[in-house]
PDB file of C-alpha atoms in Angstrom:
ATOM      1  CA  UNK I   1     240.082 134.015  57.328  1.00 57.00           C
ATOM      2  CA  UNK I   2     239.828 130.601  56.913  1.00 64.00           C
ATOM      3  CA  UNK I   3     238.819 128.367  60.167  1.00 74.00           C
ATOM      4  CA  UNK I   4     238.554 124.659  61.356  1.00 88.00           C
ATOM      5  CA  UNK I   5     236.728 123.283  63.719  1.00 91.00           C
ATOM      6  CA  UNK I   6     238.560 120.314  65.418  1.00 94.00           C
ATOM      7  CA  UNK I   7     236.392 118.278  68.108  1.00 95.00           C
ATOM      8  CA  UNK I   8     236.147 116.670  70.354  1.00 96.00           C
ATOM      9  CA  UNK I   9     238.247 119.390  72.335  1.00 94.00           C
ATOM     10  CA  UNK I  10     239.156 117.246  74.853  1.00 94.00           C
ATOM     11  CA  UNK I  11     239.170 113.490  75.708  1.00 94.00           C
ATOM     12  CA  UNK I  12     239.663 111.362  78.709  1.00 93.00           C
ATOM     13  CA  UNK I  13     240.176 107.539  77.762  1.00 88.00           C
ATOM     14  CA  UNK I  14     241.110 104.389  79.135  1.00 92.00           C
ATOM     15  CA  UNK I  15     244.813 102.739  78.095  1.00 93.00           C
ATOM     16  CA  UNK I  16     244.153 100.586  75.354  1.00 94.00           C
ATOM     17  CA  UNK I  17     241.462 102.213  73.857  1.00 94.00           C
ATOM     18  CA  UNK I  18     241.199 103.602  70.378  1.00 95.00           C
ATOM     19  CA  UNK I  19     240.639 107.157  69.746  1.00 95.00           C
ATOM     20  CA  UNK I  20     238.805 109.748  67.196  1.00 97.00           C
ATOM     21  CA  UNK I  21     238.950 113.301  66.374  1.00 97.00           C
ATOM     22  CA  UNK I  22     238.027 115.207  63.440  1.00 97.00           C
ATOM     23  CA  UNK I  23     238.520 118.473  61.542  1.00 96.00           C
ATOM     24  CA  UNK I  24     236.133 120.132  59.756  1.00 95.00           C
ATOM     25  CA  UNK I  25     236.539 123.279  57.628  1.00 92.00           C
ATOM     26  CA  UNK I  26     233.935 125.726  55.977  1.00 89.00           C
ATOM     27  CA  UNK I  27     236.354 125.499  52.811  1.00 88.00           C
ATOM     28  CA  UNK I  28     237.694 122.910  50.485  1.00 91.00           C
ATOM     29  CA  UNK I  29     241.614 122.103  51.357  1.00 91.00           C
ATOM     30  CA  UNK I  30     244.197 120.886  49.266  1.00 91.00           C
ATOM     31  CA  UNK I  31     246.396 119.403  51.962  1.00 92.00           C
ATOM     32  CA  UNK I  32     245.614 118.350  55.497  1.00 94.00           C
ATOM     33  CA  UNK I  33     247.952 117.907  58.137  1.00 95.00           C
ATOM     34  CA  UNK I  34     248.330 116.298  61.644  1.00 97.00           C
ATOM     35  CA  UNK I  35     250.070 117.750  64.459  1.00 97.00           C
ATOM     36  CA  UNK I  36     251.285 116.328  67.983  1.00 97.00           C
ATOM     37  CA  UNK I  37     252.062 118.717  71.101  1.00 97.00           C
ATOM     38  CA  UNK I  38     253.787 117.577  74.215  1.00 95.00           C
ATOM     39  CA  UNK I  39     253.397 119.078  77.320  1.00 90.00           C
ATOM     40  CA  UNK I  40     256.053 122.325  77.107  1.00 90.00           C
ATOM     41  CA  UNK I  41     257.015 121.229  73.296  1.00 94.00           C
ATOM     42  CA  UNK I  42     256.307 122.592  70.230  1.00 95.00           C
ATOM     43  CA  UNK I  43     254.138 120.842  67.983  1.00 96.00           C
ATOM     44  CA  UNK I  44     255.687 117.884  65.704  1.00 96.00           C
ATOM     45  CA  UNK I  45     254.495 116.434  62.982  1.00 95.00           C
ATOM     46  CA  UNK I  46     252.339 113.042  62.370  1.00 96.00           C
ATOM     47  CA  UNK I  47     250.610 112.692  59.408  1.00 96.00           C
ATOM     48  CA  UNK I  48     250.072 114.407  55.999  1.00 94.00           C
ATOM     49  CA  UNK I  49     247.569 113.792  53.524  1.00 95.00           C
ATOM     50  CA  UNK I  50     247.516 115.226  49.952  1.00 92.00           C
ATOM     51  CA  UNK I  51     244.767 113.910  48.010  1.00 93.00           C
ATOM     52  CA  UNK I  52     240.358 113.544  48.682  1.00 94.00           C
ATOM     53  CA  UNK I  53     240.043 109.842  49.858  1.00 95.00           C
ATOM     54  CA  UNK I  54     243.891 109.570  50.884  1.00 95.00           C
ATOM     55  CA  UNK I  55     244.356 106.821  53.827  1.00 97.00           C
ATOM     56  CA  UNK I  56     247.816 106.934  55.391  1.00 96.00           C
ATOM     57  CA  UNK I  57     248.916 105.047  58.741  1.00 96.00           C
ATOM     58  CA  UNK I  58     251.563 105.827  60.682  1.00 95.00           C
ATOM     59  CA  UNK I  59     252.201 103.037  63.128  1.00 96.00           C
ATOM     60  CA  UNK I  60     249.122 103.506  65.689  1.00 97.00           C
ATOM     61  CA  UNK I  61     247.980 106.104  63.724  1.00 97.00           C
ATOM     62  CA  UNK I  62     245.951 106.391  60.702  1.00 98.00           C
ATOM     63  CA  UNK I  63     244.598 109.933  59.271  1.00 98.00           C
ATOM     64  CA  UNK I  64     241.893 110.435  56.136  1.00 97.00           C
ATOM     65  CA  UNK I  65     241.479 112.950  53.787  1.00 97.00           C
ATOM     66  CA  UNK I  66     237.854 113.405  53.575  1.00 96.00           C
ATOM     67  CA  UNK I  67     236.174 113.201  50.152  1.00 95.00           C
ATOM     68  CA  UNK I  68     234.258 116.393  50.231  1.00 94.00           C
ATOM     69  CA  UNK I  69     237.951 117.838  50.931  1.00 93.00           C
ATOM     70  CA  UNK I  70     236.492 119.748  53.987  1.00 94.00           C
ATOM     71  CA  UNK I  71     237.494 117.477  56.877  1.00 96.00           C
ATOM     72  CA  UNK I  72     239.936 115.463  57.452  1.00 97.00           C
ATOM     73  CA  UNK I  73     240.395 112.624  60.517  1.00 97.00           C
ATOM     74  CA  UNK I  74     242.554 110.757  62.745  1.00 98.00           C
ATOM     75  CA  UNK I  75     242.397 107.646  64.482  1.00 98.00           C
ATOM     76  CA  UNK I  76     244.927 105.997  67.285  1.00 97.00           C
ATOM     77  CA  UNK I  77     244.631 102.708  68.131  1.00 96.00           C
ATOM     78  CA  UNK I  78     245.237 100.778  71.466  1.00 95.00           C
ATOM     79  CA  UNK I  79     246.112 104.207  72.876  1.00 94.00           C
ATOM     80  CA  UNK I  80     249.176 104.267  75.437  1.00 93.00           C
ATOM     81  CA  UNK I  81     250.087 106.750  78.313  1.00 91.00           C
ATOM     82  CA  UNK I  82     252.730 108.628  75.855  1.00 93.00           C
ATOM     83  CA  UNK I  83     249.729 109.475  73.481  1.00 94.00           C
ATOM     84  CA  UNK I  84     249.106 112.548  76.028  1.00 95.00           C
ATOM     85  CA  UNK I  85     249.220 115.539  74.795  1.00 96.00           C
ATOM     86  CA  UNK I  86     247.425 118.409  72.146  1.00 96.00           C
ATOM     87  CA  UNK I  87     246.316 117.315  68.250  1.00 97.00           C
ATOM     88  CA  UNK I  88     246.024 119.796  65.764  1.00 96.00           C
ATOM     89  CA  UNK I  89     244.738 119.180  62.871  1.00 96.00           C
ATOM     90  CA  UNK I  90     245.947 121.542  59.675  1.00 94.00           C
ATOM     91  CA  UNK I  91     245.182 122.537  56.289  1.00 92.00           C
ATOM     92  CA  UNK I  92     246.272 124.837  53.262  1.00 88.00           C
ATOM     93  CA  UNK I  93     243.878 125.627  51.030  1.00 81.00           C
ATOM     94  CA  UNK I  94     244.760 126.889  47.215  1.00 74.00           C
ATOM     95  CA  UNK I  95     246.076 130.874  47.181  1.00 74.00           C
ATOM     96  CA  UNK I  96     246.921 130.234  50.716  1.00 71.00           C
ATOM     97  CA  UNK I  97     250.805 130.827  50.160  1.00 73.00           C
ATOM     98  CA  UNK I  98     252.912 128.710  51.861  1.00 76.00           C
ATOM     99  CA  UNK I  99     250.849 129.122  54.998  1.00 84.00           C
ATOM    100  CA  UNK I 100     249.029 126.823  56.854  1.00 89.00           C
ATOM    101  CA  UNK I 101     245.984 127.537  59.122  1.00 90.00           C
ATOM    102  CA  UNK I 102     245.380 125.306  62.734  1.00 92.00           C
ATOM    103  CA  UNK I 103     242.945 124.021  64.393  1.00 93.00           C
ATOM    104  CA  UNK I 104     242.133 124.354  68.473  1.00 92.00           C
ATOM    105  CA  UNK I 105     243.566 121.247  69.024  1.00 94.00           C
ATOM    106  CA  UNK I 106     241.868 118.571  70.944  1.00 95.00           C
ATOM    107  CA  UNK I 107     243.396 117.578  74.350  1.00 95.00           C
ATOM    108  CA  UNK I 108     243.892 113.798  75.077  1.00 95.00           C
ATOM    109  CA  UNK I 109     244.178 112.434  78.082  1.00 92.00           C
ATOM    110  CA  UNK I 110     245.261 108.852  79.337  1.00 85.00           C
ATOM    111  CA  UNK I 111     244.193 107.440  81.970  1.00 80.00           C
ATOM    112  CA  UNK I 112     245.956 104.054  83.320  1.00 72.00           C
TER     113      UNK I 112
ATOM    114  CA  UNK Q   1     270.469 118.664  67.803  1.00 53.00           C
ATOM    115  CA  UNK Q   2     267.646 120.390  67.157  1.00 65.00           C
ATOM    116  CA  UNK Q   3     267.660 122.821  64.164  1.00 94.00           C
ATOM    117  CA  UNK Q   4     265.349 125.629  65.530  1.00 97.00           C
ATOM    118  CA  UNK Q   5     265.898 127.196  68.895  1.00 96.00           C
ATOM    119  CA  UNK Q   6     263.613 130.111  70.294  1.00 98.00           C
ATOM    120  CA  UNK Q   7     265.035 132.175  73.088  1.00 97.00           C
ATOM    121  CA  UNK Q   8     264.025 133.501  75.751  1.00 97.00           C
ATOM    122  CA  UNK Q   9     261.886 130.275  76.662  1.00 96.00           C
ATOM    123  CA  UNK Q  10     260.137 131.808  79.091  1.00 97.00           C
ATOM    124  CA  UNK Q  11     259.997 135.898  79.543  1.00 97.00           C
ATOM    125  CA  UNK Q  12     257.761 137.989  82.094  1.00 98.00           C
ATOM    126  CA  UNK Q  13     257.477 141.592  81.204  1.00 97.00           C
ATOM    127  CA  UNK Q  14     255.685 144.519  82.272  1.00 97.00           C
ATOM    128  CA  UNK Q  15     252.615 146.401  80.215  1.00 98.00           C
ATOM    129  CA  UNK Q  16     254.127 149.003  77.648  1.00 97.00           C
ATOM    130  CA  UNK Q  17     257.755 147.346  77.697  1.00 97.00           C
ATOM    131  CA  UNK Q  18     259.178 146.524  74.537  1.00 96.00           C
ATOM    132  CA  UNK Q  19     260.128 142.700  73.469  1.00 97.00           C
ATOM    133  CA  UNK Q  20     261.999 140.935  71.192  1.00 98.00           C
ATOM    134  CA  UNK Q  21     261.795 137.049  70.285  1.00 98.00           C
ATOM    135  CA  UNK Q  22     264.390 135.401  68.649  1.00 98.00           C
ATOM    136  CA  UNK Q  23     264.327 132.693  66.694  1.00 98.00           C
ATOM    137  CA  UNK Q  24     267.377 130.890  64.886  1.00 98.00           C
ATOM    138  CA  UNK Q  25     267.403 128.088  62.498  1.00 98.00           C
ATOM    139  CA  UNK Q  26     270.521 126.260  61.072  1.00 97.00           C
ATOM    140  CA  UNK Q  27     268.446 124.744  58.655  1.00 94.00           C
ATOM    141  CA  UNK Q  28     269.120 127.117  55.704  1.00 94.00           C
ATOM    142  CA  UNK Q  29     265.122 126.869  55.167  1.00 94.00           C
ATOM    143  CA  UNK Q  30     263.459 129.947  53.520  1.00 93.00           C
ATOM    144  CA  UNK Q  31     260.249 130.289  54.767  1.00 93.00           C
ATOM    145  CA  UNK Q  32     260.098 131.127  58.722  1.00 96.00           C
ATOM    146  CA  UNK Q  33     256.577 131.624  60.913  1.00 96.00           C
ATOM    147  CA  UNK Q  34     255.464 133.106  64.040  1.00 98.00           C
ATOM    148  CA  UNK Q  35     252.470 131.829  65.551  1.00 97.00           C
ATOM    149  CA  UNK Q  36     250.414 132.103  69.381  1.00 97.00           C
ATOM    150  CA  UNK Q  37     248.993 129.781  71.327  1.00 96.00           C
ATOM    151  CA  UNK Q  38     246.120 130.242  73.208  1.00 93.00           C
ATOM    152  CA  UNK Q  39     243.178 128.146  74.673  1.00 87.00           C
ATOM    153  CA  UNK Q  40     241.052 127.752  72.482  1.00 84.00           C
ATOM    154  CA  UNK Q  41     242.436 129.174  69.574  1.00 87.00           C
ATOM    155  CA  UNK Q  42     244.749 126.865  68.990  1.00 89.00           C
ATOM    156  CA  UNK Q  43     247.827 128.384  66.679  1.00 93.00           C
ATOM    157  CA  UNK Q  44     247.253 131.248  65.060  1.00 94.00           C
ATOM    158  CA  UNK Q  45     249.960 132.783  62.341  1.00 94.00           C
ATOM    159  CA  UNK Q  46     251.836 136.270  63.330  1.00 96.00           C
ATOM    160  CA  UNK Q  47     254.035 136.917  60.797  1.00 97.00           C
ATOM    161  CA  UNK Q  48     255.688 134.641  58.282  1.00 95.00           C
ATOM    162  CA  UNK Q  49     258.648 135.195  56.004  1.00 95.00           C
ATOM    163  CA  UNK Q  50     259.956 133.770  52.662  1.00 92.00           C
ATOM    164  CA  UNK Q  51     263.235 134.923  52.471  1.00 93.00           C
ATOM    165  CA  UNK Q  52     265.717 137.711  53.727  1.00 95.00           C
ATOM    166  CA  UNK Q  53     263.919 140.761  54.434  1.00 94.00           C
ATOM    167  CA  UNK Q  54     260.483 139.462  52.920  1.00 95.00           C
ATOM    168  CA  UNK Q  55     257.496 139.658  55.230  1.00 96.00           C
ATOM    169  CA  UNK Q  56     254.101 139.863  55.421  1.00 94.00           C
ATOM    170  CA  UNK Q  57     251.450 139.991  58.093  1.00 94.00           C
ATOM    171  CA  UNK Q  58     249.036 136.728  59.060  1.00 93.00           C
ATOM    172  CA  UNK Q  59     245.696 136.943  60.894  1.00 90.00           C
ATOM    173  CA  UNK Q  60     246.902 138.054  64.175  1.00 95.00           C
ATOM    174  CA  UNK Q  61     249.736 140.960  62.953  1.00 96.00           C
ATOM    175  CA  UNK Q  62     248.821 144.153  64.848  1.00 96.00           C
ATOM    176  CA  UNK Q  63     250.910 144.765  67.961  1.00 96.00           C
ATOM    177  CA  UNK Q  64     253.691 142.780  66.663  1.00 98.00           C
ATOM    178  CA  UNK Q  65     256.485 143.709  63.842  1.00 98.00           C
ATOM    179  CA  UNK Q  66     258.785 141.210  62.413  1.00 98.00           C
ATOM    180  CA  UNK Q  67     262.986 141.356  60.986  1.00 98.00           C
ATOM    181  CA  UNK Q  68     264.729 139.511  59.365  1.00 98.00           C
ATOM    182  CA  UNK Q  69     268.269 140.127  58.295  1.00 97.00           C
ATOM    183  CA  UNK Q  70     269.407 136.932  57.717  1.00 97.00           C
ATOM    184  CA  UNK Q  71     268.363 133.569  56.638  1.00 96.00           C
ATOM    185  CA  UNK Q  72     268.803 131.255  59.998  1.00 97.00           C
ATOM    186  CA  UNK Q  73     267.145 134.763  62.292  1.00 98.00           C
ATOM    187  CA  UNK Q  74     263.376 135.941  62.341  1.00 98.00           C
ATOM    188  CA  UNK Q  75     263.130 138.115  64.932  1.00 98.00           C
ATOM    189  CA  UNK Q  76     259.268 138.870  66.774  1.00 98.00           C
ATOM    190  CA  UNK Q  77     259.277 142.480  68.359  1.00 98.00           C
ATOM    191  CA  UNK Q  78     256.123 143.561  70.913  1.00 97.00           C
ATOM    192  CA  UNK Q  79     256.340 147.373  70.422  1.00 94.00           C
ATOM    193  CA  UNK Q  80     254.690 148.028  73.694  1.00 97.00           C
ATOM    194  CA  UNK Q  81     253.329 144.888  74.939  1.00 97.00           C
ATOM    195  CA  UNK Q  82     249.702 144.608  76.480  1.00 97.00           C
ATOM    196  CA  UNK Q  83     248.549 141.728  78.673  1.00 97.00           C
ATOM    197  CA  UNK Q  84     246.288 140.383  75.481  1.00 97.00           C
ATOM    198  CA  UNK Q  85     249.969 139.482  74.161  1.00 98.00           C
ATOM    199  CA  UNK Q  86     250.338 137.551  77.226  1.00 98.00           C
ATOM    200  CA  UNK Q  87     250.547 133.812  75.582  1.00 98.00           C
ATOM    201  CA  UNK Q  88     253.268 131.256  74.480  1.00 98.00           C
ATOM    202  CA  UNK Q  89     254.949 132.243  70.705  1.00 98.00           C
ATOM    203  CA  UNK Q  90     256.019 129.231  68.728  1.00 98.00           C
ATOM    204  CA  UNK Q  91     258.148 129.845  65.762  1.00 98.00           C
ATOM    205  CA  UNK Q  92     258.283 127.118  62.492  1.00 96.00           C
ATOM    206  CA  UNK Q  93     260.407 127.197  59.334  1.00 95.00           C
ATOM    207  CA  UNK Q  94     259.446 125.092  56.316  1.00 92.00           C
ATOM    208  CA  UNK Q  95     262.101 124.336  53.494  1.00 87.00           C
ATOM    209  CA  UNK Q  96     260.268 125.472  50.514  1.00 75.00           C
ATOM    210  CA  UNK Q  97     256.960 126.392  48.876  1.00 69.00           C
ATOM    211  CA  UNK Q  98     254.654 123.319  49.247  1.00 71.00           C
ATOM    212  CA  UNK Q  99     256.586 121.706  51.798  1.00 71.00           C
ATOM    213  CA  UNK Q 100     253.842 122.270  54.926  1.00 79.00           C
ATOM    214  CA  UNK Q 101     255.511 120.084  57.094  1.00 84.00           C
ATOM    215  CA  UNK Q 102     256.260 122.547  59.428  1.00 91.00           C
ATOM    216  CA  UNK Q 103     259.420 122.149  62.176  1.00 94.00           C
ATOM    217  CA  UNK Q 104     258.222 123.932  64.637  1.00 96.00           C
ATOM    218  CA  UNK Q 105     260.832 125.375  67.901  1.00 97.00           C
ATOM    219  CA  UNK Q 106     259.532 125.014  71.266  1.00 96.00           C
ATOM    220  CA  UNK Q 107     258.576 127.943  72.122  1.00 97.00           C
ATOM    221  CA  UNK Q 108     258.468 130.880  74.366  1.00 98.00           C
ATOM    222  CA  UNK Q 109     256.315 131.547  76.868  1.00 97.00           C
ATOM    223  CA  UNK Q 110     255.403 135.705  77.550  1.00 98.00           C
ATOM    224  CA  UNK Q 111     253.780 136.916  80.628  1.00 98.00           C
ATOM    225  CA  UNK Q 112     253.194 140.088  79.950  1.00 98.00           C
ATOM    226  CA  UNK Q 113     251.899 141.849  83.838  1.00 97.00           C
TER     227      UNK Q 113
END
């Protein structure tokens, strides 16, 4: 099936600074999403992206669609305590159904 | 006023011991998904649904059968659970084909011992 690779898997940062993970897939997507897990929640959405190229902030957070259509990116800015938690990035590729396939997630951390 | 509850939220069962996972939306939404969570792996899809007593099996589907009945129930059943099922279940509904923003319930975690 299909997979992405999400990195880094974890991070440990300072308050205040920015952040950046990435997805990367072995197969072109048409859609790429961004996911947010708290601690003992499920995971909620951030950011979706439907074109190659496609730039789209949401407040601290901005998210590309990579040209190639196999990655995709997201960037938080000025990072506060209540950016803890998992990111997954997503992705549903054409013939894929209504089904979307995850990545591992990458673990953020805050420190103070 | 949250529009997809899971219950239990958190189970512990013994190897071999049936299971059932409920999940209940009052979204009307047609599509439904189960997924695990593991380390690692991040989420990985079950079984997913598109409508009343249409399902079919995603990349992690043996051990586990799926029902549903009714729009706002998918059910998850463990035949005979095994400690590899051990992990926490997540369920999601979507409101229609090419809507992937997923609404995801939050979840139930399965010891399975």
């Amino acid at each position: 099936g299909q997979q992405l690779n999400q990195s880094p898997q974890s991070m440990f940062i300072q308050e205040g600074e920015d952040v950046s993970m990435n997805c990367t897939s072995s197969s072109i997507f048409n859609t790429w999403l961004w996911y947010k897990q708290d601690p003992g929640e499920g995971p909620v959405l951030l950011i979706a992206l439907y074109k190659a190229g496609e730039l789209t902030s949401n407040g601290r957070l901005t998210a590309q669609f990579g040209i190639t259509r196999k990655d995709s990116f997201l960037n938080i800015s000025a990072s506060i305590p209540s950016d803890v938690g998992i990111y997954f990035c997503a992705g549903h590729f054409t013939g894929g159904g209504n089904k979307l396939t995850f990545g591992t997630g990458t673990q953020l951390k805050v420190e103070l | 006023d949250a529009g997809i509850t899971q219950s239990p939220r958190h189970k512990v069962t013994e190897t071999g011991t049936p299971v059932t996972l409920r999940c209940h939306q009052t979204e009307n939404h047609r599509y439904m998904y189960w997924y695990r969570q593991d380390p690692g792996h991040g989420l990985r899809l079950i079984h997913y649904s598109y409508g009343v007593k249409d399902t079919d099996k995603g990349e992690v589907s043996d051990g586990y059968s799926v029902s549903r009945s009714k729009t706002e129930d998918f059910l998850l059943t463990l035949e005979s659970a095994t400690s590899s099922q051990t992990s926490v279940y997540f369920c999601a509904i979507s409101e229609s084909a090419g809507n992937y923003g997923y609404t995801f319930g939050s979840g139930t975690r399965l010891t399975v011992v």
